[in-house]
Amino acid sequence: MARYDRAITVFSPDGHLFQVEYALEAVRKGNAAVGVRGTDIVVLGVEKKSAAKLQDSRSVKKIVSLDDHVALVCAGLKADARVLVNKARIECQSYRLTVEDPVTVEYITRYIAGLQQKYTQSGGVRPFGLSTLIVGFDPHLGVPALYQTDPSGAFSAWKANATGRNSNSMREFLEKNYKETSGQETVKLAIRALLEVVESGGKNIEVAVMTKDQGLRQLEEAEIDAIVAEIEAEKAAAEAAKKAPPKDS
Amino acid sequence: MKFDTSGLESTASVFGTAGSELVDGFSAAPAFELPTTTDVSFSFVCYALRFVWEGKSQNCLWVEFDFAFWFQFDGFQKEAVQMVKPAKGTTTLAFIFKDGVIVAADSRASMGGYISSQSVKKIIEINPYMLGTMAGGAADCQFWHRNLGIKVPENNQALMAKPSLPLSLIDALSTACKIAWQSQCRLHELTNKRRISVTGASKLLANILFSYRGMGLSVGTMIAGWDETGPGLYYVDSEGGRLKGTRFSVGSGSPYAYGVLDSGYRADMSIEEAAELGRRAIYHATFRDGASGGVASVYYVGPDGWKKLSGDDVSELHYKYYPVVSTEAPEPDRMVEA
């Protein structure tokens, strides 16, 4: 198959676009990221590699806002993410200028996915090596939304999803444990999913929540630690309950 | 460059009669020699004058004069245009009240003194919850030509570049704009799986009209609709201007309509009261403005979309509002039989 993976616009005989698949591999090596949609809140969480001592950690925020009401997290090549985010931000403002309305989450997701697709069908370029999780609120109806895009340019809406490293385990966890939640419960669910694959602790996780009224808010390390502690306590209690078999019969 | 100011003075006095549509006024102005070369400073002064005029005519949102520059036409064209003397006679109005938006318009199309049609549809149905009114270009022939025979350039740089298009082309162009705009609104709906907002639709139209600025389109339109944010009303014109508001009236009869509308308006009217206000305003405009008449149509836009409420002939409305009071004629003295 080596002959079919040089130029990305070339299909292989069995219908694969190998460059796109290799891009997905790059995504799989990226940081773990999770997104959960609640009834009135959306939560994004991403694994944070321990900061090098001399690095200014404030400059490596992974969860970025595209507009007041839309935020995004990427898994994969960070430089590609920067370019994509910049284009998306411009499109958000351009849309506001043309129709005097903020973008809907679906619109901007479609735009980003369209960009990613364009780079799978143009000459001399390679696909973006990243998948994104896009969250936000509809500017008029106020309903929360979560979307995912991938290097092929496909996108879809999700109630909860994960991407990046060990995303399969996270997704399994979410499938098992997802239920409609709101407020803090949603945050806990997202962090629990992330803790499946990431070392626990506020300094290894970055979490941001978005509400309709307050927009995007990054959680402080201390806050995250507190929630992690809560989760661990709950887990311990559940374990204890399991170990001690119910004696009443 | 020296120019003859006598023509300027007389036109200034004609401008002084605010609010009147200057169909007759211009015939009073002295004939002016048609310049065959561009007289830059004169045209610039006219252009400046026009801005002063526009600034004063707050009542008339729709500027009657089409100032696309036309610096050269032959005797035949001059005569033809003088003969046809197209004018934008119309009255359209729209206002927001507590239950939605009322949109009303007359249905007369006139060209100078000739009534070309009494049954023009001036209220366009864009989609089931949005209406547009077209005054000027799309309703009838909209190219206004001053008696002096000169057109002032829209902007000085475009003097040579954009001569005004011939009448038929302008008519076609304004229809093309309308169709392009409706298509864009529909496309937005299909792509985004939700209806376009009134804000968005008006912005799209304003951008389309702006791109044709200076080419002689003369359109004053109001976009009324009900979207996710509630009732919306915008005024968009062919200069590319766009205003959001709660009460608008456009056309030659608009000053009369404004009089009735502004004095009778209350935000808490019921739908019937609001419709009656719109109807009455149109009627009064048609009564006093010769270029408006025909049928007064009234539409209501509410949360479930628009609905046509009535279409009354204005002459019948006249007798409804001002019924003939029969006075008892005194009995003639009869020859009483002795």
Coordinates of C-alpha atoms in Angstrom, one line a residue, chain B residues 52-311:
Chain B
V52 CA -28.3 69.0 2.6
W53 CA -31.7 68.2 1.3
E54 CA -31.5 64.7 2.5
G55 CA -30.6 65.9 5.9
K56 CA -33.6 68.1 6.1
S57 CA -36.1 65.6 4.8
Q58 CA -36.4 63.5 7.9
N59 CA -39.9 62.6 7.1
C60 CA -39.1 61.2 3.8
L61 CA -36.8 58.3 4.4
W62 CA -36.9 57.5 0.8
V63 CA -35.0 59.9 -1.3
E64 CA -36.7 60.5 -4.5
F65 CA -33.9 61.7 -6.6
D66 CA -31.8 59.3 -8.4
F67 CA -28.5 60.8 -8.7
A68 CA -26.7 58.4 -10.9
F69 CA -24.6 60.5 -13.2
W70 CA -25.7 60.8 -16.8
F71 CA -23.6 63.3 -18.5
Q72 CA -24.4 62.6 -22.1
F73 CA -27.5 61.8 -23.9
D74 CA -28.8 62.7 -27.2
G75 CA -31.8 64.7 -28.0
F76 CA -34.0 61.7 -28.5
Q77 CA -33.2 60.2 -25.2
K78 CA -33.9 63.5 -23.5
E79 CA -37.2 63.8 -25.1
A80 CA -38.2 60.2 -24.4
V81 CA -37.4 60.5 -20.7
Q82 CA -39.2 63.8 -20.5
M83 CA -42.2 62.3 -22.0
V84 CA -42.2 59.2 -19.8
K85 CA -41.2 61.1 -16.6
P86 CA -41.3 58.0 -14.4
A87 CA -41.8 58.7 -10.7
K88 CA -41.9 56.5 -7.6
G89 CA -45.4 57.0 -6.5
T90 CA -46.3 54.8 -3.7
T91 CA -47.2 54.6 -0.1
T92 CA -46.0 51.7 2.1
L93 CA -45.8 51.5 5.8
A94 CA -45.0 49.1 8.5
F95 CA -44.9 49.3 12.3
I96 CA -44.3 47.0 15.3
F97 CA -46.8 46.8 18.1
K98 CA -47.2 44.5 21.0
D99 CA -48.6 41.6 19.0
G100 CA -46.4 41.7 16.0
V101 CA -46.0 43.8 12.9
I102 CA -48.5 45.4 10.6
V103 CA -47.5 46.0 6.9
A104 CA -49.7 48.0 4.6
A105 CA -49.3 49.4 1.1
D106 CA -51.2 50.9 -1.8
S107 CA -51.2 49.3 -5.2
R108 CA -50.8 52.1 -7.7
A109 CA -48.0 52.4 -10.2
S110 CA -47.7 55.8 -11.8
M111 CA -45.3 57.3 -14.4
G112 CA -45.5 61.0 -14.0
G113 CA -49.2 61.7 -14.5
Y114 CA -50.1 58.4 -16.0
I115 CA -51.4 55.7 -13.8
S116 CA -49.8 52.6 -15.3
S117 CA -51.5 50.1 -12.9
Q118 CA -53.9 50.1 -10.0
S119 CA -53.1 46.6 -8.9
V120 CA -49.4 46.3 -8.2
K121 CA -48.3 43.9 -5.5
K122 CA -46.0 45.9 -3.3
I123 CA -45.9 43.5 -0.4
I124 CA -43.7 40.6 -1.2
E125 CA -44.0 37.3 0.6
I126 CA -40.4 36.2 1.2
N127 CA -41.2 33.2 3.3
P128 CA -44.1 32.3 5.6
Y129 CA -43.0 34.5 8.4
M130 CA -41.3 37.4 6.6
L131 CA -42.7 40.1 4.3
G132 CA -40.9 42.8 2.3
T133 CA -42.3 46.0 0.8
M134 CA -40.8 47.4 -2.3
A135 CA -41.2 51.1 -3.1
G136 CA -39.7 52.3 -6.2
G137 CA -37.6 50.1 -8.3
A138 CA -39.4 46.8 -8.2
A139 CA -42.9 48.1 -8.0
D140 CA -42.7 50.3 -11.0
C141 CA -40.3 52.1 -13.1
Q142 CA -38.1 53.9 -10.7
F143 CA -35.7 56.0 -12.6
W144 CA -36.3 59.7 -11.6
H145 CA -34.9 62.2 -13.9
R146 CA -34.7 65.8 -13.1
N147 CA -36.1 68.3 -15.4
L148 CA -32.8 70.0 -15.7
G149 CA -31.6 67.0 -17.5
I150 CA -28.6 66.5 -15.4
K151 CA -27.9 63.7 -13.0
V152 CA -25.5 64.3 -10.2
P153 CA -22.9 61.7 -9.6
E154 CA -23.4 59.3 -6.7
N155 CA -19.8 59.7 -5.9
N156 CA -17.4 61.9 -7.6
Q157 CA -14.9 59.3 -8.5
A158 CA -17.5 57.2 -10.3
L159 CA -18.3 60.1 -12.7
M160 CA -17.3 58.4 -15.8
A161 CA -17.3 54.9 -14.5
K162 CA -20.9 54.3 -13.8
P163 CA -23.3 56.0 -16.1
S164 CA -26.9 55.3 -15.1
L165 CA -28.3 52.2 -16.7
P166 CA -31.2 52.4 -19.1
L167 CA -34.7 52.2 -17.7
S168 CA -35.5 48.7 -18.7
L169 CA -32.2 47.4 -17.3
I170 CA -32.8 49.1 -14.0
D171 CA -36.2 47.5 -13.7
A172 CA -34.7 44.1 -14.6
L173 CA -31.9 44.8 -12.1
S174 CA -34.1 45.5 -9.2
T175 CA -36.2 42.4 -10.0
A176 CA -32.9 40.4 -10.2
C177 CA -31.9 41.8 -6.8
K178 CA -35.2 40.7 -5.3
I179 CA -34.8 37.2 -6.7
A180 CA -31.2 36.9 -5.7
W181 CA -32.1 38.0 -2.2
Q182 CA -35.0 35.5 -1.9
S183 CA -32.7 32.7 -3.0
Q184 CA -30.0 33.6 -0.5
C185 CA -32.6 33.6 2.3
R186 CA -33.8 30.2 1.2
L187 CA -30.3 28.9 0.9
H188 CA -29.5 30.0 4.4
E189 CA -32.6 28.2 5.6
L190 CA -31.5 25.0 3.9
T191 CA -27.9 25.1 5.0
N192 CA -28.5 26.0 8.6
K193 CA -31.8 24.1 9.0
R194 CA -33.4 27.1 10.5
R195 CA -35.0 30.2 9.2
I196 CA -33.0 33.3 8.5
S197 CA -33.5 36.1 11.0
V198 CA -35.0 39.4 10.0
T199 CA -31.7 40.9 10.9
G200 CA -29.9 38.6 8.6
A201 CA -32.3 38.9 5.7
S202 CA -32.2 42.7 5.8
K203 CA -28.4 42.6 6.0
L204 CA -28.2 40.4 2.9
L205 CA -30.5 42.7 1.0
A206 CA -28.6 45.8 2.1
N207 CA -25.3 44.2 0.9
I208 CA -26.9 43.3 -2.5
L209 CA -28.2 46.8 -2.9
F210 CA -25.0 48.3 -1.8
S211 CA -23.1 46.4 -4.5
Y212 CA -25.3 48.1 -7.1
R213 CA -24.9 51.5 -5.6
G214 CA -24.5 54.2 -8.1
M215 CA -26.1 52.3 -10.9
G216 CA -29.4 53.9 -10.8
L217 CA -31.4 51.5 -8.7
S218 CA -33.9 53.3 -6.6
V219 CA -35.5 51.1 -4.0
G220 CA -36.9 51.8 -0.6
T221 CA -37.9 48.6 1.1
M222 CA -39.0 47.5 4.5
I223 CA -38.4 44.0 5.8
A224 CA -40.9 42.9 8.5
G225 CA -40.9 39.5 10.1
W226 CA -41.1 37.4 13.2
D227 CA -38.1 35.4 14.2
E228 CA -36.6 33.8 17.2
T229 CA -36.1 37.2 18.8
G230 CA -39.6 38.3 18.3
P231 CA -41.0 40.9 15.8
G232 CA -38.4 42.7 13.6
L233 CA -38.6 45.6 11.2
Y234 CA -35.9 47.0 9.1
Y235 CA -35.7 49.7 6.4
V236 CA -33.3 49.1 3.6
D237 CA -32.7 51.3 0.6
S238 CA -30.8 51.3 -2.6
E239 CA -28.0 53.5 -1.2
G240 CA -27.2 50.5 0.9
G241 CA -28.5 52.1 4.0
R242 CA -30.2 50.0 6.7
L243 CA -32.1 51.1 9.7
K244 CA -33.8 49.2 12.5
G245 CA -37.0 50.7 13.8
T246 CA -40.5 50.4 15.0
R247 CA -42.3 52.6 12.5
F248 CA -41.5 53.3 8.9
S249 CA -43.3 54.7 5.9
V250 CA -41.8 54.8 2.4
G251 CA -42.9 56.5 -0.8
S252 CA -44.4 59.7 -2.1
G253 CA -47.4 59.3 0.2
S254 CA -45.3 58.6 3.3
P255 CA -45.6 62.1 4.8
Y256 CA -49.3 61.8 4.9
A257 CA -49.2 58.2 6.1
Y258 CA -46.8 59.3 8.9
G259 CA -49.2 61.9 10.0
V260 CA -51.9 59.5 10.6
L261 CA -49.6 56.7 11.8
D262 CA -47.7 58.7 14.3
S263 CA -50.7 60.4 15.8
G264 CA -52.7 57.2 16.2
Y265 CA -50.0 54.8 17.2
R266 CA -50.1 53.0 20.6
A267 CA -47.8 50.1 21.3
D268 CA -50.6 48.2 23.1
M269 CA -53.1 48.2 20.3
S270 CA -54.9 45.0 19.4
I271 CA -54.4 43.4 16.1
E272 CA -57.7 44.8 14.7
E273 CA -56.9 48.3 16.0
A274 CA -53.4 48.2 14.5
A275 CA -54.7 46.9 11.1
E276 CA -57.3 49.7 11.1
L277 CA -54.6 52.3 11.8
G278 CA -52.5 51.0 8.9
R279 CA -55.5 51.0 6.6
R280 CA -56.4 54.5 7.6
A281 CA -52.9 55.7 7.1
I282 CA -52.7 54.3 3.7
Y283 CA -56.1 55.6 2.8
H284 CA -55.2 59.2 3.8
A285 CA -52.0 59.0 1.9
T286 CA -53.8 57.9 -1.2
F287 CA -56.4 60.6 -0.7
R288 CA -53.8 63.4 -0.8
D289 CA -51.0 61.9 -2.9
G290 CA -51.9 61.5 -6.5
A291 CA -49.3 58.9 -7.0
S292 CA -50.8 56.5 -4.5
G293 CA -54.1 54.7 -4.8
G294 CA -55.7 51.5 -5.8
V295 CA -56.1 49.0 -3.1
A296 CA -54.9 49.3 0.4
S297 CA -53.6 45.9 1.5
V298 CA -52.9 45.2 5.1
Y299 CA -50.9 42.3 6.4
Y300 CA -50.2 41.1 9.9
V301 CA -47.0 39.3 10.9
G302 CA -47.3 37.3 14.1
P303 CA -45.6 34.4 15.8
D304 CA -47.2 32.0 13.4
G305 CA -46.2 33.9 10.3
W306 CA -47.9 36.5 8.2
K307 CA -51.5 36.7 7.2
K308 CA -53.2 39.0 4.8
L309 CA -55.9 40.8 6.7
S310 CA -57.6 43.0 4.1
G311 CA -57.4 44.5 0.7

